[in-house]
mmCIF file of C-alpha atoms in Angstrom:
data_model
loop_
_atom_site.group_PDB
_atom_site.id
_atom_site.type_symbol
_atom_site.label_atom_id
_atom_site.label_comp_id
_atom_site.label_asym_id
_atom_site.label_seq_id
_atom_site.Cartn_x
_atom_site.Cartn_y
_atom_site.Cartn_z
ATOM 1 C CA UNK A 1 14.082 -1.814 4.078
ATOM 2 C CA UNK A 2 11.927 0.995 2.692
ATOM 3 C CA UNK A 3 8.216 0.977 3.532
ATOM 4 C CA UNK A 4 5.882 3.027 1.305
ATOM 5 C CA UNK A 5 2.234 3.386 2.363
ATOM 6 C CA UNK A 6 -0.195 4.680 -0.279
ATOM 7 C CA UNK A 7 -3.203 6.346 1.361
ATOM 8 C CA UNK A 8 -6.075 8.734 0.698
ATOM 9 C CA UNK A 9 -9.826 8.931 0.257
ATOM 10 C CA UNK A 10 -11.545 5.955 -1.305
ATOM 11 C CA UNK A 11 -11.812 6.097 -5.081
ATOM 12 C CA UNK A 12 -8.886 8.449 -5.648
ATOM 13 C CA UNK A 13 -6.680 5.828 -7.318
ATOM 14 C CA UNK A 14 -4.568 4.456 -4.446
ATOM 15 C CA UNK A 15 -4.629 0.909 -5.752
ATOM 16 C CA UNK A 16 -3.606 1.933 -9.276
ATOM 17 C CA UNK A 17 -0.547 3.761 -7.985
ATOM 18 C CA UNK A 18 0.292 0.942 -5.530
ATOM 19 C CA UNK A 19 0.174 -1.594 -8.363
ATOM 20 C CA UNK A 20 2.370 0.484 -10.656
ATOM 21 C CA UNK A 21 4.919 1.174 -7.895
ATOM 22 C CA UNK A 22 5.087 -2.567 -7.226
ATOM 23 C CA UNK A 23 5.439 -3.261 -10.956
ATOM 24 C CA UNK A 24 8.281 -0.790 -11.526
ATOM 25 C CA UNK A 25 10.239 -1.337 -8.306
ATOM 26 C CA UNK A 26 10.100 -5.130 -8.695
ATOM 27 C CA UNK A 27 11.918 -4.743 -12.021
ATOM 28 C CA UNK A 28 15.004 -3.638 -10.063
ATOM 29 C CA UNK A 29 14.917 -6.220 -7.234
ATOM 30 C CA UNK A 30 12.976 -9.356 -6.365
ATOM 31 C CA UNK A 31 12.911 -8.391 -2.666
ATOM 32 C CA UNK A 32 9.584 -6.573 -2.882
ATOM 33 C CA UNK A 33 6.503 -7.250 -0.751
ATOM 34 C CA UNK A 34 3.174 -5.758 -1.809
ATOM 35 C CA UNK A 35 0.556 -5.582 0.946
ATOM 36 C CA UNK A 36 -3.127 -5.188 0.154
ATOM 37 C CA UNK A 37 -4.367 -3.679 3.422
ATOM 38 C CA UNK A 38 -7.735 -2.594 1.988
ATOM 39 C CA UNK A 39 -10.616 -4.928 2.949
ATOM 40 C CA UNK A 40 -11.947 -4.562 -0.614
ATOM 41 C CA UNK A 41 -8.782 -6.337 -1.842
ATOM 42 C CA UNK A 42 -8.430 -4.817 -5.324
ATOM 43 C CA UNK A 43 -4.628 -4.886 -5.550
ATOM 44 C CA UNK A 44 -4.358 -8.483 -6.860
ATOM 45 C CA UNK A 45 -6.656 -7.576 -9.775
ATOM 46 C CA UNK A 46 -4.681 -4.406 -10.511
ATOM 47 C CA UNK A 47 -1.500 -6.477 -10.604
ATOM 48 C CA UNK A 48 -3.100 -9.280 -12.604
ATOM 49 C CA UNK A 49 -2.372 -12.019 -10.039
ATOM 50 C CA UNK A 50 -5.785 -12.569 -8.394
ATOM 51 C CA UNK A 51 -5.833 -16.242 -9.404
ATOM 52 C CA UNK A 52 -2.595 -16.828 -7.444
ATOM 53 C CA UNK A 53 -4.006 -15.651 -4.099
ATOM 54 C CA UNK A 54 -4.959 -18.791 -2.163
ATOM 55 C CA UNK A 55 -5.847 -17.333 1.205
ATOM 56 C CA UNK A 56 -5.965 -13.915 2.880
ATOM 57 C CA UNK A 57 -4.467 -13.106 6.259
ATOM 58 C CA UNK A 58 -8.015 -12.644 7.527
ATOM 59 C CA UNK A 59 -8.739 -16.265 6.627
ATOM 60 C CA UNK A 60 -5.531 -17.477 8.300
ATOM 61 C CA UNK A 61 -6.536 -15.501 11.379
ATOM 62 C CA UNK A 62 -9.946 -17.229 11.302
ATOM 63 C CA UNK A 63 -8.248 -20.629 11.291
ATOM 64 C CA UNK A 64 -6.020 -19.560 14.160
ATOM 65 C CA UNK A 65 -9.013 -18.478 16.275
ATOM 66 C CA UNK A 66 -10.576 -21.908 15.819
ATOM 67 C CA UNK A 67 -7.394 -23.933 16.235
ATOM 68 C CA UNK A 68 -5.342 -22.223 18.937
ATOM 69 C CA UNK A 69 -7.040 -24.069 21.834
ATOM 70 C CA UNK A 70 -6.134 -27.347 20.127
ATOM 71 C CA UNK A 71 -2.443 -26.469 19.883
ATOM 72 C CA UNK A 72 -1.698 -27.139 23.530
ATOM 73 C CA UNK A 73 1.852 -26.080 24.332
ATOM 74 C CA UNK A 74 2.853 -25.627 20.696
ATOM 75 C CA UNK A 75 4.489 -22.314 19.765
ATOM 76 C CA UNK A 76 1.568 -20.301 18.406
ATOM 77 C CA UNK A 77 3.757 -17.735 16.678
ATOM 78 C CA UNK A 78 5.641 -20.439 14.782
ATOM 79 C CA UNK A 79 2.342 -22.106 13.848
ATOM 80 C CA UNK A 80 0.963 -18.816 12.514
ATOM 81 C CA UNK A 81 4.192 -18.010 10.689
ATOM 82 C CA UNK A 82 4.092 -21.414 9.004
ATOM 83 C CA UNK A 83 0.500 -20.911 7.870
ATOM 84 C CA UNK A 84 1.315 -17.470 6.478
ATOM 85 C CA UNK A 85 4.350 -18.783 4.582
ATOM 86 C CA UNK A 86 2.452 -21.798 3.299
ATOM 87 C CA UNK A 87 -0.911 -20.243 2.441
ATOM 88 C CA UNK A 88 -1.043 -16.437 2.592
ATOM 89 C CA UNK A 89 2.109 -15.289 0.791
ATOM 90 C CA UNK A 90 1.535 -15.183 -2.947
ATOM 91 C CA UNK A 91 4.838 -15.670 -4.763
ATOM 92 C CA UNK A 92 4.544 -13.743 -8.009
ATOM 93 C CA UNK A 93 7.176 -13.405 -10.736
ATOM 94 C CA UNK A 94 9.281 -10.618 -9.200
ATOM 95 C CA UNK A 95 7.575 -9.851 -5.890
ATOM 96 C CA UNK A 96 5.541 -11.356 -3.084
ATOM 97 C CA UNK A 97 1.994 -10.316 -2.199
ATOM 98 C CA UNK A 98 0.001 -10.506 1.020
ATOM 99 C CA UNK A 99 -3.716 -9.729 1.057
ATOM 100 C CA UNK A 100 -4.976 -8.706 4.479
ATOM 101 C CA UNK A 101 -8.668 -9.391 3.855
ATOM 102 C CA UNK A 102 -10.979 -9.379 6.853
ATOM 103 C CA UNK A 103 -12.179 -11.840 9.503
ATOM 104 C CA UNK A 104 -15.614 -13.291 8.833
ATOM 105 C CA UNK A 105 -16.433 -14.817 12.223
ATOM 106 C CA UNK A 106 -17.483 -13.249 15.496
ATOM 107 C CA UNK A 107 -15.487 -12.694 18.647
ATOM 108 C CA UNK A 108 -12.393 -10.772 19.716
ATOM 109 C CA UNK A 109 -9.353 -10.897 17.446
ATOM 110 C CA UNK A 110 -7.052 -8.831 19.688
ATOM 111 C CA UNK A 111 -4.696 -11.701 20.524
ATOM 112 C CA UNK A 112 -4.599 -12.968 16.945
ATOM 113 C CA UNK A 113 -4.026 -9.460 15.607
ATOM 114 C CA UNK A 114 -1.178 -8.816 18.035
ATOM 115 C CA UNK A 115 0.479 -12.104 17.114
ATOM 116 C CA UNK A 116 -0.075 -11.423 13.430
ATOM 117 C CA UNK A 117 1.609 -8.010 13.612
ATOM 118 C CA UNK A 118 4.654 -9.593 15.243
ATOM 119 C CA UNK A 119 4.892 -12.288 12.588
ATOM 120 C CA UNK A 120 4.525 -9.753 9.770
ATOM 121 C CA UNK A 121 7.289 -7.542 11.169
ATOM 122 C CA UNK A 122 9.521 -10.603 11.264
ATOM 123 C CA UNK A 123 8.643 -11.597 7.690
ATOM 124 C CA UNK A 124 9.091 -8.087 6.312
ATOM 125 C CA UNK A 125 12.750 -8.011 7.334
ATOM 126 C CA UNK A 126 13.472 -10.238 4.343
ATOM 127 C CA UNK A 127 12.488 -7.516 1.848
ATOM 128 C CA UNK A 128 14.055 -4.309 0.536
ATOM 129 C CA UNK A 129 10.722 -2.659 -0.249
ATOM 130 C CA UNK A 130 7.279 -2.951 1.314
ATOM 131 C CA UNK A 131 4.496 -1.260 -0.669
ATOM 132 C CA UNK A 132 1.209 -0.962 1.222
ATOM 133 C CA UNK A 133 -2.094 -0.266 -0.491
ATOM 134 C CA UNK A 134 -3.797 1.156 2.602
ATOM 135 C CA UNK A 135 -7.490 1.060 3.323
ATOM 136 C CA UNK A 136 -9.369 4.262 2.497
ATOM 137 C CA UNK A 137 -9.747 6.983 5.081
ATOM 138 C CA UNK A 138 -8.016 7.642 8.378
ATOM 139 C CA UNK A 139 -8.603 4.708 10.712
ATOM 140 C CA UNK A 140 -5.268 3.030 9.983
ATOM 141 C CA UNK A 141 -3.539 6.181 11.240
ATOM 142 C CA UNK A 142 -5.404 6.306 14.551
ATOM 143 C CA UNK A 143 -4.793 2.547 15.014
ATOM 144 C CA UNK A 144 -1.125 3.069 14.059
ATOM 145 C CA UNK A 145 -1.245 0.085 11.714
ATOM 146 C CA UNK A 146 1.186 1.812 9.316
ATOM 147 C CA UNK A 147 3.364 3.455 11.964
ATOM 148 C CA UNK A 148 6.413 1.616 10.587
ATOM 149 C CA UNK A 149 6.129 3.303 7.177
ATOM 150 C CA UNK A 150 9.052 5.401 5.957
ATOM 151 C CA UNK A 151 7.071 7.317 3.363
ATOM 152 C CA UNK A 152 3.382 8.175 3.103
ATOM 153 C CA UNK A 153 1.973 8.884 -0.348
ATOM 154 C CA UNK A 154 -1.415 10.579 -0.159
ATOM 155 C CA UNK A 155 -3.399 10.280 -3.388
ATOM 156 C CA UNK A 156 -6.051 12.898 -4.060
ATOM 157 C CA UNK A 157 -8.303 13.714 -6.976
ATOM 158 C CA UNK A 158 -9.802 17.117 -7.746
ATOM 159 C CA UNK A 159 -12.578 16.768 -5.145
ATOM 160 C CA UNK A 160 -12.848 18.763 -1.914
ATOM 161 C CA UNK A 161 -13.260 15.494 0.003
ATOM 162 C CA UNK A 162 -10.019 14.168 -1.428
ATOM 163 C CA UNK A 163 -8.149 17.283 -0.330
ATOM 164 C CA UNK A 164 -9.856 17.284 3.077
ATOM 165 C CA UNK A 165 -8.714 13.689 3.661
ATOM 166 C CA UNK A 166 -5.168 14.623 2.659
ATOM 167 C CA UNK A 167 -5.168 17.499 5.143
ATOM 168 C CA UNK A 168 -6.496 15.296 7.935
ATOM 169 C CA UNK A 169 -3.845 12.639 7.239
ATOM 170 C CA UNK A 170 -1.148 15.299 7.605
ATOM 171 C CA UNK A 171 -2.709 16.552 10.843
ATOM 172 C CA UNK A 172 -3.129 13.068 12.307
ATOM 173 C CA UNK A 173 0.456 12.090 11.563
ATOM 174 C CA UNK A 174 1.566 15.117 13.568
ATOM 175 C CA UNK A 175 -0.956 14.624 16.392
ATOM 176 C CA UNK A 176 0.053 10.966 16.792
ATOM 177 C CA UNK A 177 3.760 11.831 16.443
ATOM 178 C CA UNK A 178 4.262 9.239 13.711
ATOM 179 C CA UNK A 179 7.907 9.250 12.680
ATOM 180 C CA UNK A 180 7.636 9.143 8.892
ATOM 181 C CA UNK A 181 10.612 10.302 6.860
ATOM 182 C CA UNK A 182 8.287 12.257 4.593
ATOM 183 C CA UNK A 183 4.678 12.653 3.447
ATOM 184 C CA UNK A 184 4.011 13.270 -0.235
ATOM 185 C CA UNK A 185 0.944 14.294 -2.205
ATOM 186 C CA UNK A 186 0.041 12.925 -5.646
ATOM 187 C CA UNK A 187 -2.732 14.465 -7.703
ATOM 188 C CA UNK A 188 -4.599 11.826 -9.704
ATOM 189 C CA UNK A 189 -6.908 12.092 -12.733
ATOM 190 C CA UNK A 190 -5.921 15.752 -13.153
ATOM 191 C CA UNK A 191 -7.394 17.309 -16.270
ATOM 192 C CA UNK A 192 -6.217 20.937 -16.238
ATOM 193 C CA UNK A 193 -3.392 23.282 -15.258
ATOM 194 C CA UNK A 194 -5.871 25.139 -13.035
ATOM 195 C CA UNK A 195 -6.467 21.964 -11.020
ATOM 196 C CA UNK A 196 -2.712 21.443 -10.700
ATOM 197 C CA UNK A 197 -2.257 24.981 -9.373
ATOM 198 C CA UNK A 198 -5.110 24.557 -6.888
ATOM 199 C CA UNK A 199 -3.635 21.340 -5.514
ATOM 200 C CA UNK A 200 -0.118 22.764 -5.452
ATOM 201 C CA UNK A 201 -1.322 25.801 -3.497
ATOM 202 C CA UNK A 202 -3.213 23.525 -1.107
ATOM 203 C CA UNK A 203 -0.072 21.416 -0.563
ATOM 204 C CA UNK A 204 2.006 24.529 0.185
ATOM 205 C CA UNK A 205 -0.560 25.689 2.738
ATOM 206 C CA UNK A 206 -0.529 22.416 4.718
ATOM 207 C CA UNK A 207 3.186 21.725 4.281
ATOM 208 C CA UNK A 208 3.137 18.703 1.958
ATOM 209 C CA UNK A 209 5.408 18.008 -0.982
ATOM 210 C CA UNK A 210 3.793 17.344 -4.353
ATOM 211 C CA UNK A 211 5.373 14.397 -6.136
ATOM 212 C CA UNK A 212 3.525 14.785 -9.429
ATOM 213 C CA UNK A 213 0.166 15.088 -11.152
ATOM 214 C CA UNK A 214 -1.122 11.985 -12.911
ATOM 215 C CA UNK A 215 -3.460 12.686 -15.827
ATOM 216 C CA UNK A 216 -6.867 11.221 -16.529
ATOM 217 C CA UNK A 217 -6.232 8.204 -18.769
ATOM 218 C CA UNK A 218 -9.086 6.562 -20.662
ATOM 219 C CA UNK A 219 -6.936 3.448 -21.111
ATOM 220 C CA UNK A 220 -7.134 2.753 -17.359
ATOM 221 C CA UNK A 221 -10.925 2.761 -17.461
ATOM 222 C CA UNK A 222 -10.802 0.564 -20.571
ATOM 223 C CA UNK A 223 -8.545 -1.976 -18.851
ATOM 224 C CA UNK A 224 -10.803 -2.005 -15.807
ATOM 225 C CA UNK A 225 -13.872 -2.594 -17.964
ATOM 226 C CA UNK A 226 -12.163 -5.549 -19.672
ATOM 227 C CA UNK A 227 -10.971 -6.954 -16.339
ATOM 228 C CA UNK A 228 -7.329 -6.478 -17.304
ATOM 229 C CA UNK A 229 -4.609 -5.323 -14.856
ATOM 230 C CA UNK A 230 -3.494 -1.707 -14.787
ATOM 231 C CA UNK A 231 0.121 -2.862 -15.198
ATOM 232 C CA UNK A 232 -0.831 -3.572 -18.823
ATOM 233 C CA UNK A 233 -0.858 0.159 -19.529
ATOM 234 C CA UNK A 234 1.185 0.855 -22.670
ATOM 235 C CA UNK A 235 4.635 2.355 -22.090
ATOM 236 C CA UNK A 236 3.660 5.251 -24.336
ATOM 237 C CA UNK A 237 1.020 6.306 -21.790
ATOM 238 C CA UNK A 238 1.810 9.564 -19.976
ATOM 239 C CA UNK A 239 0.298 8.042 -16.827
ATOM 240 C CA UNK A 240 2.652 5.046 -17.125
ATOM 241 C CA UNK A 241 5.718 7.241 -17.566
ATOM 242 C CA UNK A 242 4.858 9.560 -14.668
ATOM 243 C CA UNK A 243 4.161 6.669 -12.299
ATOM 244 C CA UNK A 244 7.490 5.167 -13.351
ATOM 245 C CA UNK A 245 9.274 8.399 -12.401
ATOM 246 C CA UNK A 246 7.648 8.295 -8.949
ATOM 247 C CA UNK A 247 8.891 4.721 -8.516
ATOM 248 C CA UNK A 248 12.383 5.769 -9.624
ATOM 249 C CA UNK A 249 12.383 8.511 -6.987
ATOM 250 C CA UNK A 250 11.696 5.938 -4.254
ATOM 251 C CA UNK A 251 14.406 3.670 -5.661
ATOM 252 C CA UNK A 252 16.828 6.596 -5.417
ATOM 253 C CA UNK A 253 15.731 7.389 -1.843
ATOM 254 C CA UNK A 254 16.205 3.744 -0.901
ATOM 255 C CA UNK A 255 19.682 3.674 -2.436
ATOM 256 C CA UNK A 256 20.703 6.794 -0.507
ATOM 257 C CA UNK A 257 19.418 5.354 2.775
ATOM 258 C CA UNK A 258 21.367 2.108 2.320
ATOM 259 C CA UNK A 259 24.665 3.851 1.527
ATOM 260 C CA UNK A 260 24.676 6.088 4.611
#
């Protein structure tokens, strides 16, 4: 199993890249799980499958909080696993999707969260690839919610805040001793060679590898305005082709890891 977590500052294009990675990788195997870990839950729209999502994990967790006292001696983990299989896993054409969502009620969710993490780890063993559209910022690093990731892809735009978040992610991964195989940087909506050089220099200074620079693409904004999924980008699009190459790199890394 290869776990890819796409992270970065909010608004840099994490969800777009997560959707395209899911789209391309799922063309090579059906054993792909996409995880929308951002409370804003934009990944289903980017993939064009929002109407298939019946319930989020947050909503299943709500039901569990209400029902667990009524279960008596029943196995709570099996009950939760059954609800996730039956209601929270969206079976799309070539991949499965889980939307984390958020709890709406009050009270402590520590027990439910702990149980949920165990169930998810068990479910994820059935897949070759897990692609996580992480929530914006840094909290998921300090909470170690993506500590099982093999690869971290940090998406940044040309803003100082985007670069600052990328630097802090690199620092936190080292401070928390998170055992990732590698951390990569992707420049998004890049409009000039000067911007590429600035980001490349920045990456060299903090010790991150640059995967590629994705250009600004008016077609993405057009699709968003029409409410159409980003996976509908035309194949002739430079953005489409570059994202495809990034996906192919992860497919190659996965193949090498499974032949060792």
